Short mmCIF file of C-alpha atoms in Angstrom, two decimals:
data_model
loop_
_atom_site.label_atom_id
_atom_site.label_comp_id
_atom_site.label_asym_id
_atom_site.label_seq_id
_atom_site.Cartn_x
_atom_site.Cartn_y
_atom_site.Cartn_z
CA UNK B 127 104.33 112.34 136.93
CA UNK B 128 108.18 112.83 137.49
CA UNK B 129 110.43 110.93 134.26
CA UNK B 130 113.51 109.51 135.00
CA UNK B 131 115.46 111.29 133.21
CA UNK B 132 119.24 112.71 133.59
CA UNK B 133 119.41 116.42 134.20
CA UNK B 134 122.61 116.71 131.73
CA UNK B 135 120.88 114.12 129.18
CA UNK B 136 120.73 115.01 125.79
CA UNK B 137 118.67 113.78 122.71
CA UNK B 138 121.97 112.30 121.53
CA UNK B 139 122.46 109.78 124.40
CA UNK B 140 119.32 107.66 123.89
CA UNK B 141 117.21 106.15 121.44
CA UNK B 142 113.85 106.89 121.08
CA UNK B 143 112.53 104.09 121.48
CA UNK B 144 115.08 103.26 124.78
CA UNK B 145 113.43 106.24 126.25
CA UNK B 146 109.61 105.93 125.53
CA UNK B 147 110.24 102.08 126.89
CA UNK B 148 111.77 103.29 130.35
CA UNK B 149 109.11 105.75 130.82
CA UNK B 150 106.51 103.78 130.28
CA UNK B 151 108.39 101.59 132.82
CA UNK B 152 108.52 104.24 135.41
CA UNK B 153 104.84 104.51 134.99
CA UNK B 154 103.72 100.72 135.73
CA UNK B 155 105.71 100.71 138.58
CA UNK B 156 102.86 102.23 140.54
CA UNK B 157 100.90 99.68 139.87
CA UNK B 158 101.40 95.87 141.09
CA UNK B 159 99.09 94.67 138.13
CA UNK B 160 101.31 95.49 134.93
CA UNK B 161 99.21 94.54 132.98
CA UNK B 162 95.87 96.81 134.99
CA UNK B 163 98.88 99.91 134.94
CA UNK B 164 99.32 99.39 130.69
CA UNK B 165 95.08 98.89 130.51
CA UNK B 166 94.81 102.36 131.99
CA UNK B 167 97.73 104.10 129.89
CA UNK B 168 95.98 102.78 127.02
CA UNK B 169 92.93 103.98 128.14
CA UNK B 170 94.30 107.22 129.21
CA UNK B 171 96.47 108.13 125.88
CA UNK B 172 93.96 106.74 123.40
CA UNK B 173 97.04 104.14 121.86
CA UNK B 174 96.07 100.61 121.60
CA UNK B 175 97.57 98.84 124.65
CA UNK B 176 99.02 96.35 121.59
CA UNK B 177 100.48 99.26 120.58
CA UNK B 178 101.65 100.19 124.40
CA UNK B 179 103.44 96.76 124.66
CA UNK B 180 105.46 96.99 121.89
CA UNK B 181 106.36 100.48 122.27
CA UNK B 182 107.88 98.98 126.22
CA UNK B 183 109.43 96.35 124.25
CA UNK B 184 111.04 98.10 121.44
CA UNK B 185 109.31 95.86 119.12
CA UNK B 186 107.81 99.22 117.67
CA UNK B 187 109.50 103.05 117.06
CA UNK B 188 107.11 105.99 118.27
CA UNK B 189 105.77 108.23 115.19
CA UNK B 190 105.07 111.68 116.09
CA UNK B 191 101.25 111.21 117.22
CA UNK B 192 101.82 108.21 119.21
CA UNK B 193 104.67 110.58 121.32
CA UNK B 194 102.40 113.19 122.00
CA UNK B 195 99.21 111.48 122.81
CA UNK B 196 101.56 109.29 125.59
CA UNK B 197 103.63 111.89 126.98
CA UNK B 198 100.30 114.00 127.59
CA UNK B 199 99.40 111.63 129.95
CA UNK B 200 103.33 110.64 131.45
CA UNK B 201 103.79 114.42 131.97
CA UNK B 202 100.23 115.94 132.74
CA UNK B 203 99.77 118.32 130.80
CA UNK B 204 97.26 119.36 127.75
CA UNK B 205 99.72 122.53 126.12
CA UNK B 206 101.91 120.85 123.88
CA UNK B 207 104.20 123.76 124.21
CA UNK B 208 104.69 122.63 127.77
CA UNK B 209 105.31 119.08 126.65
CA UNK B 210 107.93 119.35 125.07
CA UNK B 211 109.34 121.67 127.27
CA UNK B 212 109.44 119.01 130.32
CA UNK B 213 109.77 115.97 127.89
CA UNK B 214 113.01 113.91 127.63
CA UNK B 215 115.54 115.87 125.19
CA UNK B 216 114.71 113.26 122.51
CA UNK B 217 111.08 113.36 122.38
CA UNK B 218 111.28 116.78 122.63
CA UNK B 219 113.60 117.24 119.65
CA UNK B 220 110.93 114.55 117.35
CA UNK B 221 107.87 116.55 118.31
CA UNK B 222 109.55 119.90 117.57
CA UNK B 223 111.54 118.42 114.45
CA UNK B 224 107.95 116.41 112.94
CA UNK B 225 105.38 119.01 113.55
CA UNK B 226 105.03 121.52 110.61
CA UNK B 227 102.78 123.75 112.73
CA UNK B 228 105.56 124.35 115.62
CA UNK B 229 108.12 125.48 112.63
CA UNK B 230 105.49 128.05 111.00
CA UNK B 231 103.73 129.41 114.22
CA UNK B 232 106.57 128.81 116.86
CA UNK B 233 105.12 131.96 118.90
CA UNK B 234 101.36 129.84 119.04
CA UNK B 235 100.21 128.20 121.98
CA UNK B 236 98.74 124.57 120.67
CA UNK B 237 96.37 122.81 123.11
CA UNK B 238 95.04 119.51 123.17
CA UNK B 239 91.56 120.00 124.67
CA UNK B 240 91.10 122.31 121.34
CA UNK B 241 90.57 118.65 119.35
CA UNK B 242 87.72 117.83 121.00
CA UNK B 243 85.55 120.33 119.44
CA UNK B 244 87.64 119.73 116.54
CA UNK B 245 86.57 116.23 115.71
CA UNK B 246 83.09 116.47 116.97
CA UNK B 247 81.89 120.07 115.66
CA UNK B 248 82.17 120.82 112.36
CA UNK B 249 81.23 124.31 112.41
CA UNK B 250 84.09 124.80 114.75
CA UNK B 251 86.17 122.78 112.50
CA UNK B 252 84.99 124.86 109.26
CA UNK B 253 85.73 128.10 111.10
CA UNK B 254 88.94 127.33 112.69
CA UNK B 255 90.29 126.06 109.32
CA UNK B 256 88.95 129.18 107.44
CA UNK B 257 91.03 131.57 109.99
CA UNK B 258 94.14 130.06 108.93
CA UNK B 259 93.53 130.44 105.45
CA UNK B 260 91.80 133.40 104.75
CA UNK B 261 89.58 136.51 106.66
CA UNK B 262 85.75 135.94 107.11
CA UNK B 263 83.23 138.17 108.28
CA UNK B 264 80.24 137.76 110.83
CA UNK B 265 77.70 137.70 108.29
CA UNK B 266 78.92 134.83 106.70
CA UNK B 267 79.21 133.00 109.83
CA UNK B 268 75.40 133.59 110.25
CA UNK B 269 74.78 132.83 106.44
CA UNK B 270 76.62 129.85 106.77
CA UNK B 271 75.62 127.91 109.93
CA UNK B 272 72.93 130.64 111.65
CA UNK B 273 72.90 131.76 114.90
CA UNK B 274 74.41 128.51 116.44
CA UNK B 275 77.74 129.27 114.31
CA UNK B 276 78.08 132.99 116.33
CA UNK B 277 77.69 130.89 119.05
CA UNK B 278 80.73 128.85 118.15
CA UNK B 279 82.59 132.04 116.95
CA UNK B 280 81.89 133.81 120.36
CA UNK B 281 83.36 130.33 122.10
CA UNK B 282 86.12 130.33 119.45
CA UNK B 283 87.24 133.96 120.57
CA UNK B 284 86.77 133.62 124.11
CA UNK B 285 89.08 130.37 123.60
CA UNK B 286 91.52 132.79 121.71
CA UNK B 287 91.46 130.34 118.78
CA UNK B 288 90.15 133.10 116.73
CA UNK B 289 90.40 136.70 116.95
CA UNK B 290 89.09 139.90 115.08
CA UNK B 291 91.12 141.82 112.41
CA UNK B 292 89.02 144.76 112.28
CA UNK B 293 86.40 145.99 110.08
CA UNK B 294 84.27 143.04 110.59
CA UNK B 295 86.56 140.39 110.12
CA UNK B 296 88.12 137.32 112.06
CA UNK B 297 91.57 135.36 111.17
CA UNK B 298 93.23 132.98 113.27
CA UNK B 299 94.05 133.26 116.75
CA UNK B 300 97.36 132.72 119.38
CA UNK B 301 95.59 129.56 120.77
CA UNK B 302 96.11 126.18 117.99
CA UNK B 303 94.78 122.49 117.65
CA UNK B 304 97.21 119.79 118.11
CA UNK B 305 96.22 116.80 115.32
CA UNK B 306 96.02 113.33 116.46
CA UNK B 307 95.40 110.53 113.82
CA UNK B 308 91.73 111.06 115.21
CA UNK B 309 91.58 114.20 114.43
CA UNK B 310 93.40 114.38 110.95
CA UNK B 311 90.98 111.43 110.19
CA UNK B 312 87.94 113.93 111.34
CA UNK B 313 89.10 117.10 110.03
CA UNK B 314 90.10 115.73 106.56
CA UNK B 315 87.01 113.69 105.70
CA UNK B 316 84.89 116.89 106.44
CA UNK B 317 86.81 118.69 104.26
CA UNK B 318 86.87 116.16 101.62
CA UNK B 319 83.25 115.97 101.96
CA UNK B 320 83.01 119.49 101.86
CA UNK B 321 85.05 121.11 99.31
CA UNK B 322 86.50 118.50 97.01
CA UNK B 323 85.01 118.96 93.92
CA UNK B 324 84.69 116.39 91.60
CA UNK B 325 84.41 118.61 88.59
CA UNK B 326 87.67 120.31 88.76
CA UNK B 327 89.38 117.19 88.07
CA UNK B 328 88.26 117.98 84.37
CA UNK B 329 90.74 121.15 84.62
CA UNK B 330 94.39 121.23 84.31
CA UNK B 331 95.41 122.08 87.79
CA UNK B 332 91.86 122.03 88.72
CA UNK B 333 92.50 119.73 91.44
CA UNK B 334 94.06 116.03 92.29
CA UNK B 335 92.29 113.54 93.37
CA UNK B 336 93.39 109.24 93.24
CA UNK B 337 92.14 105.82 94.56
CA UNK B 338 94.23 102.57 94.22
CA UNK B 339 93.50 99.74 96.23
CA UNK B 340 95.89 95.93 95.60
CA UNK B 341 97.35 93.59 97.78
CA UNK B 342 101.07 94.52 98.95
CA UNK B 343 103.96 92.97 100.31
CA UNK B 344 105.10 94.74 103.50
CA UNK B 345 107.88 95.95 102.10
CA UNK B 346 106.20 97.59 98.93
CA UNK B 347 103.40 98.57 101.59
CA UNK B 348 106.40 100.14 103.35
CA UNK B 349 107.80 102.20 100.59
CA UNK B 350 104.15 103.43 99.62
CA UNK B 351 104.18 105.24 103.67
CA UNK B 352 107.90 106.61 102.82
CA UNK B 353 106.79 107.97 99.45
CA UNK B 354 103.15 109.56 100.73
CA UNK B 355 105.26 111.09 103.93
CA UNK B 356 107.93 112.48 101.42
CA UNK B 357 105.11 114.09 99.81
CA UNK B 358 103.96 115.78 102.83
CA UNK B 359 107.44 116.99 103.26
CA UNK B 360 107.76 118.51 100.08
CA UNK B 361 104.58 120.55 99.72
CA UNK B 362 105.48 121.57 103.37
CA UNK B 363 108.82 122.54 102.19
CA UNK B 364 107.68 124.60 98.96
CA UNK B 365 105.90 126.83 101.86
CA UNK B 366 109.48 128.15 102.77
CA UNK B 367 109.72 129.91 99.05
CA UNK B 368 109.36 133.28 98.57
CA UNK B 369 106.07 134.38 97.12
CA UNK B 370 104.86 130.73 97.75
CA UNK B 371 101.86 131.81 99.87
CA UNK B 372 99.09 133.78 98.04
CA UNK B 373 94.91 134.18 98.25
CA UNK B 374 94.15 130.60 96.91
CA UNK B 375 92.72 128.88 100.31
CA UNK B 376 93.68 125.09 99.84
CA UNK B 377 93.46 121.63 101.42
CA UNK B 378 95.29 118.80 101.05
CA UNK B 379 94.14 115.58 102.75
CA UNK B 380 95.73 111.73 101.95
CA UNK B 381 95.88 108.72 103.73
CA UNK B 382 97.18 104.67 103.16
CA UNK B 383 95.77 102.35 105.77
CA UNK B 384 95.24 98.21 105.08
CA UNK B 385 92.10 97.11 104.42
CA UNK B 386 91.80 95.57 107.90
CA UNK B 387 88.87 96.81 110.24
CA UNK B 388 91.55 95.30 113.35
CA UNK B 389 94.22 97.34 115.30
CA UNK B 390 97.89 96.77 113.84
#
């Protein structure tokens, strides 16, 4: 699908929100149905079509995921690379300026259909995680998950997700995962399930681990996203130090969601 968008535009001369509305204008008018056209966005991009109508009415501002997962389907393609290449300057500009991975691995090629496997495998998801943090070798592959896992590892080469270091040993590969919330949500309860270890929180700097559940007024609710999303940005920022990476492979997974089972 063409956007409408000015040749000589810039990310200065619209909001984000102005722009995501008028493209997802340009794409209903194909359709006479509005509401069928928004049905099969929603459909299409995974976002709530709740979530599609405000986003054409301005009633909501786009976070990161919500950008890529619609402009995916606006612009036809599955590289994100690509996206925001042919995406209006200021969706380009938000996906390049929110996404940690683009900053650290600019020279990566980060695909969408990688996320499938992703949330569904986790042997794939083990694996692909391991080659960004540290080496492993065949044998533990086999160890580890048997002879479906070299499977996996043969697909995961083949896909140039991973590739081999020599002597024996894989690390990660040109071809990346884009994250979703699905996928974050996937990814980071198999790891929790996986390696958090209870015990450590016994140890100073063992680990962290916390639960807190109340009742919140939106605007304390609010603050609580701002603070956990600082967070992110500092522990992503430390990364920039000298000496600041080492041989200590490391997760860190945390989410705030209400206690509603409903779409918001």
């Amino acid at each position: 699908m063409e956007l409408n968008v000015e040749p000589n535009s810039s990310a200065q001369d619209v909001s984000i929100s102005d722009q995501v509305s008028r493209d997802i204008e340009v794409y209903l008018m194909r359709f006479k149905d509005p509401k069928k056209g928004l049905s099969m966005l929603a459909t299409k991009s995974q976002i709530h079509v709740k979530t599609l109508g405000r986003l054409r009415e301005k009633i909501h501002t786009p976070v990161y995921s919500t950008l890529y997962k619609l402009y995916s389907c606006l612009l036809d393609t599955r590289v994100i690379n690509d996206l925001i290449e042919k995406a209006p300057p200021v969706v380009g500009e938000r996906l390049k300026s929110s996404d940690p991975q683009l900053k650290s691995s600019p020279l990566n090629r980060f695909h969408f259909d990688i996320e499938n496997d992703m949330q569904k495998d986790p042997c794939f998801t083990e694996l692909y995680v391991l080659a960004e943090t540290r080496p492993f070798s065949t044998s533990y592959v086999e160890q580890r998950f048997g002879s479906y896992g070299l499977e996996v590892l043969k697909k995961m080469i083949d896909q140039k997700v991973i590739r081999s270091l020599g002597n024996g040993l894989f690390g990660q590969g040109e071809v990346r995962s884009s994250f979703s919330g699905e996928t974050i949500k996937s990814v980071g309860l198999r790891l929790t399930e996986r390696f958090l270890k209870p015990g450590n929180a016994d140890l100073y700097y063992g680990n962290y681990m916390s639960l807190y559940f109340e009742s919140l007024s939106e605007e304390t609710y609010k603050e609580w996203l701002i603070i956990e999303e600082r967070a992110f940005k500092e522990r992503i920022k430390l990364l920039e130090k000298p000496n600041a990476k080492g041989n200590i492979p490391v997760f860190a997974f945390s989410a705030i969601d209400t206690l509603s089972e409903n779409e918001q």
